[in-house]
CSV table of N, CA and C in Angstrom, one decimal:
chain,number,residue,atom,x,y,z
A,1,PHE,N,0.8,-1.2,0.0
A,1,PHE,CA,0.0,0.0,0.0
A,1,PHE,C,0.9,1.2,0.0
A,2,ILE,N,0.6,2.2,-0.8
A,2,ILE,CA,1.2,3.5,-0.9
A,2,ILE,C,0.2,4.6,-0.7
A,3,PRO,N,0.3,5.5,0.2
A,3,PRO,CA,-0.7,6.6,0.4
A,3,PRO,C,-0.6,7.6,-0.8
A,4,ALA,N,-1.6,8.3,-0.9
A,4,ALA,CA,-1.6,9.5,-1.9
A,4,ALA,C,-0.8,10.6,-1.3
A,5,GLY,N,-0.3,11.4,-2.1
A,5,GLY,CA,0.4,12.7,-1.7
A,5,GLY,C,1.7,12.5,-1.1
A,6,VAL,N,2.4,11.4,-1.4
A,6,VAL,CA,3.8,11.3,-0.9
A,6,VAL,C,4.8,11.5,-2.0
A,7,ILE,N,6.0,11.9,-1.8
A,7,ILE,CA,7.0,12.1,-2.8
A,7,ILE,C,7.8,10.8,-2.9
A,8,ILE,N,7.9,10.2,-4.0
A,8,ILE,CA,8.6,9.0,-4.3
A,8,ILE,C,10.1,9.4,-4.5
A,9,GLU,N,11.0,9.1,-3.6
A,9,GLU,CA,12.4,9.6,-3.7
A,9,GLU,C,13.2,8.7,-4.6
A,10,GLN,N,13.0,7.3,-4.4
A,10,GLN,CA,13.7,6.4,-5.3
A,10,GLN,C,13.1,5.0,-5.1
A,11,VAL,N,13.4,4.2,-6.1
A,11,VAL,CA,13.0,2.8,-6.1
A,11,VAL,C,14.2,1.9,-6.3
A,12,GLU,N,14.3,0.9,-5.5
A,12,GLU,CA,15.4,-0.1,-5.6
A,12,GLU,C,14.9,-1.4,-6.1
A,13,THR,N,15.5,-2.1,-7.0
A,13,THR,CA,15.2,-3.5,-7.3
A,13,THR,C,16.4,-4.3,-7.0
A,14,ILE,N,16.2,-5.4,-6.2
A,14,ILE,CA,17.3,-6.3,-5.8
A,14,ILE,C,17.0,-7.7,-6.2
A,15,ALA,N,17.9,-8.4,-6.9
A,15,ALA,CA,17.6,-9.8,-7.3
A,15,ALA,C,18.0,-10.7,-6.1
A,16,ASP,N,17.0,-11.2,-5.4
A,16,ASP,CA,17.2,-12.2,-4.4
A,16,ASP,C,17.5,-13.6,-4.9
A,17,LYS,N,17.0,-13.8,-6.2
A,17,LYS,CA,17.3,-15.0,-6.9
A,17,LYS,C,17.4,-14.5,-8.4
A,18,ALA,N,18.4,-14.9,-9.1
A,18,ALA,CA,18.6,-14.5,-10.5
A,18,ALA,C,17.4,-14.8,-11.3
A,19,ALA,N,17.0,-13.8,-12.1
A,19,ALA,CA,15.8,-14.0,-13.0
A,19,ALA,C,16.3,-14.5,-14.3
A,20,THR,N,15.4,-15.4,-14.9
A,20,THR,CA,15.7,-15.9,-16.2
A,20,THR,C,14.4,-15.9,-17.0
A,21,GLY,N,14.6,-15.9,-18.3
A,21,GLY,CA,13.5,-16.1,-19.2
A,21,GLY,C,12.7,-14.9,-19.7
A,22,GLY,N,12.4,-14.0,-18.9
A,22,GLY,CA,11.5,-12.9,-19.3
A,22,GLY,C,12.3,-11.8,-20.0
A,23,THR,N,11.6,-10.8,-20.4
A,23,THR,CA,12.2,-9.7,-21.1
A,23,THR,C,12.3,-8.4,-20.2
A,24,SER,N,11.2,-8.1,-19.5
A,24,SER,CA,11.3,-6.9,-18.6
A,24,SER,C,10.1,-7.0,-17.7
A,25,PHE,N,10.1,-6.0,-16.7
A,25,PHE,CA,9.0,-6.0,-15.8
A,25,PHE,C,8.6,-4.6,-15.4
A,26,ASN,N,7.4,-4.4,-14.9
A,26,ASN,CA,6.9,-3.1,-14.4
A,26,ASN,C,6.4,-3.2,-13.0
A,27,VAL,N,6.5,-2.1,-12.2
A,27,VAL,CA,5.9,-2.1,-10.9
A,27,VAL,C,5.1,-0.8,-10.8
A,28,GLY,N,3.9,-0.9,-10.4
A,28,GLY,CA,3.0,0.3,-10.3
A,28,GLY,C,2.0,0.2,-9.2
A,29,LEU,N,0.9,0.9,-9.5
A,29,LEU,CA,-0.2,1.0,-8.5
A,29,LEU,C,-1.5,0.5,-9.1
A,30,ILE,N,-2.4,-0.1,-8.3
A,30,ILE,CA,-3.7,-0.3,-8.6
A,30,ILE,C,-4.6,0.3,-7.5
A,31,GLY,N,-5.7,0.8,-7.8
A,31,GLY,CA,-6.5,1.6,-6.9
A,31,GLY,C,-7.0,0.7,-5.7
A,32,MET,N,-7.5,1.4,-4.7
A,32,MET,CA,-8.0,0.8,-3.5
A,32,MET,C,-9.1,-0.2,-3.8
A,33,ASP,N,-9.9,0.0,-4.9
A,33,ASP,CA,-10.9,-0.9,-5.3
A,33,ASP,C,-10.4,-2.2,-6.0
A,34,ARG,N,-9.1,-2.2,-6.2
A,34,ARG,CA,-8.3,-3.3,-6.8
A,34,ARG,C,-8.7,-3.6,-8.3
A,35,SER,N,-9.3,-2.6,-8.9
A,35,SER,CA,-9.6,-2.7,-10.3
A,35,SER,C,-9.2,-1.5,-11.1
A,36,THR,N,-9.2,-0.3,-10.5
A,36,THR,CA,-8.9,1.0,-11.2
A,36,THR,C,-7.4,1.2,-11.2
A,37,VAL,N,-6.9,1.4,-12.4
A,37,VAL,CA,-5.4,1.8,-12.5
A,37,VAL,C,-5.3,3.3,-12.8
A,38,PRO,N,-4.7,4.0,-11.9
A,38,PRO,CA,-4.6,5.5,-12.1
A,38,PRO,C,-3.7,5.8,-13.3
A,39,THR,N,-3.7,7.0,-13.8
A,39,THR,CA,-3.0,7.4,-14.9
A,39,THR,C,-1.5,7.1,-14.7
A,40,ASN,N,-0.9,6.4,-15.7
A,40,ASN,CA,0.5,5.9,-15.6
A,40,ASN,C,0.8,5.0,-14.4
A,41,GLY,N,-0.3,4.5,-13.8
A,41,GLY,CA,-0.2,3.7,-12.6
A,41,GLY,C,0.5,2.3,-12.8
A,42,ALA,N,0.2,1.7,-13.9
A,42,ALA,CA,0.8,0.3,-14.1
A,42,ALA,C,2.3,0.3,-14.1
A,43,THR,N,2.9,1.5,-14.5
A,43,THR,CA,4.4,1.6,-14.6
A,43,THR,C,4.9,2.7,-13.8
A,44,GLY,N,4.2,3.1,-12.8
A,44,GLY,CA,4.5,4.3,-12.0
A,44,GLY,C,5.8,4.3,-11.2
A,45,PHE,N,6.3,3.1,-10.8
A,45,PHE,CA,7.5,3.0,-10.0
A,45,PHE,C,8.7,2.4,-10.8
A,46,VAL,N,8.4,1.3,-11.6
A,46,VAL,CA,9.4,0.7,-12.5
A,46,VAL,C,8.7,0.6,-13.8
A,47,ASN,N,9.4,1.1,-14.9
A,47,ASN,CA,8.8,1.1,-16.2
A,47,ASN,C,9.7,0.4,-17.1
A,48,GLY,N,9.4,-0.9,-17.4
A,48,GLY,CA,10.2,-1.7,-18.4
A,48,GLY,C,11.6,-2.0,-18.0
A,49,ALA,N,11.8,-2.3,-16.7
A,49,ALA,CA,13.2,-2.7,-16.3
A,49,ALA,C,13.6,-4.0,-17.0
A,50,LEU,N,14.7,-4.0,-17.6
A,50,LEU,CA,15.1,-5.2,-18.4
A,50,LEU,C,15.6,-6.3,-17.5
A,51,LEU,N,15.5,-7.5,-18.1
A,51,LEU,CA,15.9,-8.7,-17.4
A,51,LEU,C,17.4,-8.6,-16.9
A,52,ALA,N,18.2,-7.9,-17.7
A,52,ALA,CA,19.6,-7.7,-17.4
A,52,ALA,C,19.8,-7.0,-16.0
A,53,THR,N,18.8,-6.3,-15.5
A,53,THR,CA,18.9,-5.6,-14.2
A,53,THR,C,18.7,-6.5,-13.0
A,54,VAL,N,18.2,-7.7,-13.3
A,54,VAL,CA,18.0,-8.7,-12.2
A,54,VAL,C,18.4,-10.1,-12.5
A,55,ASP,N,19.3,-10.3,-13.4
A,55,ASP,CA,19.7,-11.6,-13.9
A,55,ASP,C,20.9,-12.2,-13.1
A,56,THR,N,21.4,-11.5,-12.1
A,56,THR,CA,22.5,-12.0,-11.3
A,56,THR,C,22.1,-11.8,-9.8
A,57,LEU,N,22.3,-12.9,-9.0
A,57,LEU,CA,22.0,-12.8,-7.6
A,57,LEU,C,22.6,-11.6,-6.9
A,58,GLY,N,21.9,-10.9,-6.2
A,58,GLY,CA,22.4,-9.7,-5.4
A,58,GLY,C,22.4,-8.4,-6.3
A,59,GLU,N,22.1,-8.5,-7.5
A,59,GLU,CA,22.2,-7.3,-8.4
A,59,GLU,C,21.2,-6.3,-7.9
A,60,LYS,N,21.6,-5.0,-7.8
A,60,LYS,CA,20.8,-4.0,-7.2
A,60,LYS,C,20.8,-2.8,-8.2
A,61,THR,N,19.6,-2.3,-8.5
A,61,THR,CA,19.5,-1.1,-9.3
A,61,THR,C,18.7,0.0,-8.5
A,62,ILE,N,19.2,1.2,-8.5
A,62,ILE,CA,18.6,2.3,-7.8
A,62,ILE,C,18.0,3.2,-8.9
A,63,LEU,N,16.7,3.4,-8.9
A,63,LEU,CA,16.0,4.2,-9.9
A,63,LEU,C,15.7,5.6,-9.2
A,64,THR,N,16.1,6.6,-9.8
A,64,THR,CA,15.8,8.0,-9.4
A,64,THR,C,15.1,8.7,-10.6
A,65,LYS,N,14.6,9.8,-10.4
A,65,LYS,CA,13.9,10.5,-11.5
A,65,LYS,C,14.8,10.7,-12.7
A,66,GLY,N,14.2,10.2,-13.8
A,66,GLY,CA,14.9,10.4,-15.1
A,66,GLY,C,15.9,9.2,-15.4
A,67,SER,N,16.1,8.3,-14.5
A,67,SER,CA,17.0,7.2,-14.8
A,67,SER,C,16.2,6.1,-15.7
A,68,THR,N,17.0,5.3,-16.4
A,68,THR,CA,16.4,4.3,-17.3
A,68,THR,C,15.7,3.3,-16.4
A,69,GLY,N,14.4,3.1,-16.7
A,69,GLY,CA,13.6,2.1,-16.0
A,69,GLY,C,12.8,2.7,-14.9
A,70,ALA,N,13.0,4.0,-14.6
A,70,ALA,CA,12.2,4.7,-13.5
A,70,ALA,C,10.8,5.0,-14.0
A,71,GLY,N,9.8,4.8,-13.2
A,71,GLY,CA,8.5,5.1,-13.6
A,71,GLY,C,8.2,6.6,-13.4
A,72,SER,N,7.0,7.0,-13.9
A,72,SER,CA,6.7,8.4,-13.9
A,72,SER,C,6.4,9.0,-12.5
A,73,TYR,N,6.2,8.1,-11.5
A,73,TYR,CA,5.9,8.6,-10.1
A,73,TYR,C,7.2,8.9,-9.4
A,74,VAL,N,8.4,8.4,-9.9
A,74,VAL,CA,9.6,8.6,-9.2
A,74,VAL,C,10.0,10.1,-9.3
A,75,GLY,N,10.2,10.7,-8.2
A,75,GLY,CA,10.6,12.1,-8.1
A,75,GLY,C,9.4,13.0,-8.1
A,76,THR,N,8.2,12.5,-8.0
A,76,THR,CA,7.0,13.3,-8.0
A,76,THR,C,6.1,12.8,-6.8
A,77,VAL,N,4.9,13.5,-6.7
A,77,VAL,CA,3.9,13.2,-5.7
A,77,VAL,C,2.9,12.2,-6.3
A,78,THR,N,2.7,11.1,-5.5
A,78,THR,CA,1.7,10.1,-5.9
A,78,THR,C,0.3,10.7,-6.1
A,79,PRO,N,-0.4,10.5,-7.2
A,79,PRO,CA,-1.7,11.1,-7.4
A,79,PRO,C,-2.8,10.5,-6.6
A,80,SER,N,-2.7,9.2,-6.2
A,80,SER,CA,-3.7,8.5,-5.5
A,80,SER,C,-3.1,7.4,-4.7
A,81,ALA,N,-3.9,6.9,-3.7
A,81,ALA,CA,-3.4,5.8,-2.9
A,81,ALA,C,-3.7,4.5,-3.7
A,82,GLY,N,-2.9,3.5,-3.3
A,82,GLY,CA,-3.2,2.2,-4.0
A,82,GLY,C,-2.3,1.1,-3.5
A,83,TYR,N,-2.6,0.0,-4.0
A,83,TYR,CA,-1.8,-1.2,-3.7
A,83,TYR,C,-0.7,-1.4,-4.8
A,84,ILE,N,0.5,-1.9,-4.4
A,84,ILE,CA,1.6,-2.1,-5.3
A,84,ILE,C,1.3,-3.3,-6.1
A,85,THR,N,1.6,-3.2,-7.4
A,85,THR,CA,1.3,-4.3,-8.3
A,85,THR,C,2.5,-4.5,-9.3
A,86,ALA,N,2.7,-5.6,-9.8
A,86,ALA,CA,3.8,-5.9,-10.7
A,86,ALA,C,3.3,-6.7,-11.9
A,87,ALA,N,4.0,-6.5,-13.1
A,87,ALA,CA,3.6,-7.3,-14.3
A,87,ALA,C,4.9,-7.5,-15.1
A,88,ALA,N,5.0,-8.7,-15.7
A,88,ALA,CA,6.1,-9.1,-16.4
A,88,ALA,C,5.8,-9.1,-17.9
A,89,THR,N,6.8,-8.8,-18.7
A,89,THR,CA,6.8,-9.0,-20.2
A,89,THR,C,7.6,-10.2,-20.5
A,90,GLY,N,7.1,-11.1,-21.3
A,90,GLY,CA,7.8,-12.3,-21.6
A,90,GLY,C,7.5,-13.4,-20.5
A,91,THR,N,8.0,-14.5,-20.6
A,91,THR,CA,7.8,-15.6,-19.7
A,91,THR,C,9.0,-15.8,-18.8
A,92,PHE,N,8.9,-15.3,-17.6
A,92,PHE,CA,10.0,-15.5,-16.6
A,92,PHE,C,9.9,-17.0,-16.1
A,93,THR,N,11.0,-17.7,-16.1
A,93,THR,CA,11.0,-19.1,-15.7
A,93,THR,C,11.6,-19.2,-14.3
A,94,ASP,N,12.2,-18.2,-13.8
A,94,ASP,CA,12.8,-18.3,-12.4
A,94,ASP,C,13.2,-16.9,-12.0
A,95,GLY,N,13.4,-16.7,-10.7
A,95,GLY,CA,13.8,-15.4,-10.2
A,95,GLY,C,13.0,-14.9,-9.1
A,96,LEU,N,13.5,-14.0,-8.3
A,96,LEU,CA,12.8,-13.4,-7.2
A,96,LEU,C,13.4,-12.0,-7.0
A,97,VAL,N,12.6,-11.0,-7.2
A,97,VAL,CA,13.0,-9.6,-7.1
A,97,VAL,C,12.4,-8.9,-5.9
A,98,LYS,N,13.2,-8.2,-5.1
A,98,LYS,CA,12.7,-7.4,-4.0
A,98,LYS,C,12.6,-6.0,-4.5
A,99,VAL,N,11.6,-5.3,-4.2
A,99,VAL,CA,11.4,-3.9,-4.6
A,99,VAL,C,11.2,-3.0,-3.4
A,100,ARG,N,12.1,-2.0,-3.2
A,100,ARG,CA,12.0,-1.0,-2.1
A,100,ARG,C,11.6,0.3,-2.7
A,101,ILE,N,10.5,0.8,-2.2
A,101,ILE,CA,10.1,2.2,-2.6
A,101,ILE,C,10.3,3.1,-1.5
A,102,LYS,N,11.2,4.1,-1.7
A,102,LYS,CA,11.5,5.0,-0.6
A,102,LYS,C,10.7,6.3,-0.9
A,103,TYR,N,9.9,6.7,0.1
A,103,TYR,CA,9.1,7.9,-0.1
A,103,TYR,C,9.1,8.7,1.2
A,104,ARG,N,8.7,10.0,1.1
A,104,ARG,CA,8.5,10.8,2.2
A,104,ARG,C,7.2,11.6,2.1
A,105,GLY,N,6.6,12.0,3.2
A,105,GLY,CA,5.4,12.7,3.2
A,105,GLY,C,5.5,14.1,3.0
A,106,VAL,N,4.5,14.7,2.5
A,106,VAL,CA,4.3,16.2,2.4
A,106,VAL,C,3.0,16.5,3.0
A,107,ALA,N,2.9,17.4,3.8
A,107,ALA,CA,1.6,17.7,4.5
A,107,ALA,C,0.5,18.2,3.5
A,108,PRO,N,-0.7,17.8,3.6
A,108,PRO,CA,-1.2,16.7,4.4
A,108,PRO,C,-1.2,15.4,3.5
A,109,ILE,N,-1.1,14.3,4.1
A,109,ILE,CA,-1.1,13.0,3.4
A,109,ILE,C,-2.6,12.6,3.4
A,110,ALA,N,-3.1,12.3,2.2
A,110,ALA,CA,-4.5,11.9,2.0
A,110,ALA,C,-4.5,10.4,1.7
A,111,GLN,N,-5.6,9.8,2.1
A,111,GLN,CA,-5.8,8.3,1.8
A,111,GLN,C,-7.0,8.1,1.0
């Protein structure tokens, strides 16, 4: 869950188990109703991160505003609250990726 009105400072992806098979992946938001995707929500945190960024155990990528693979919410204020969601492109056959979203509040935080 990510609240509305927070600034996304950075997103980290860490390969806990080397990924194989797929092409890329996205991490974003889905609304509190679990069906509505906000504008740019599906790729808001990670947008098309390539397999090469998570194909080695322990590989870590830090995404900041403007960096390759950073979603449109990185470096901005989240437009709405929602649950974190992920989607893969291609068929991943193995792997485990941890995603850390670092954010800070700006007054007031709405939910």
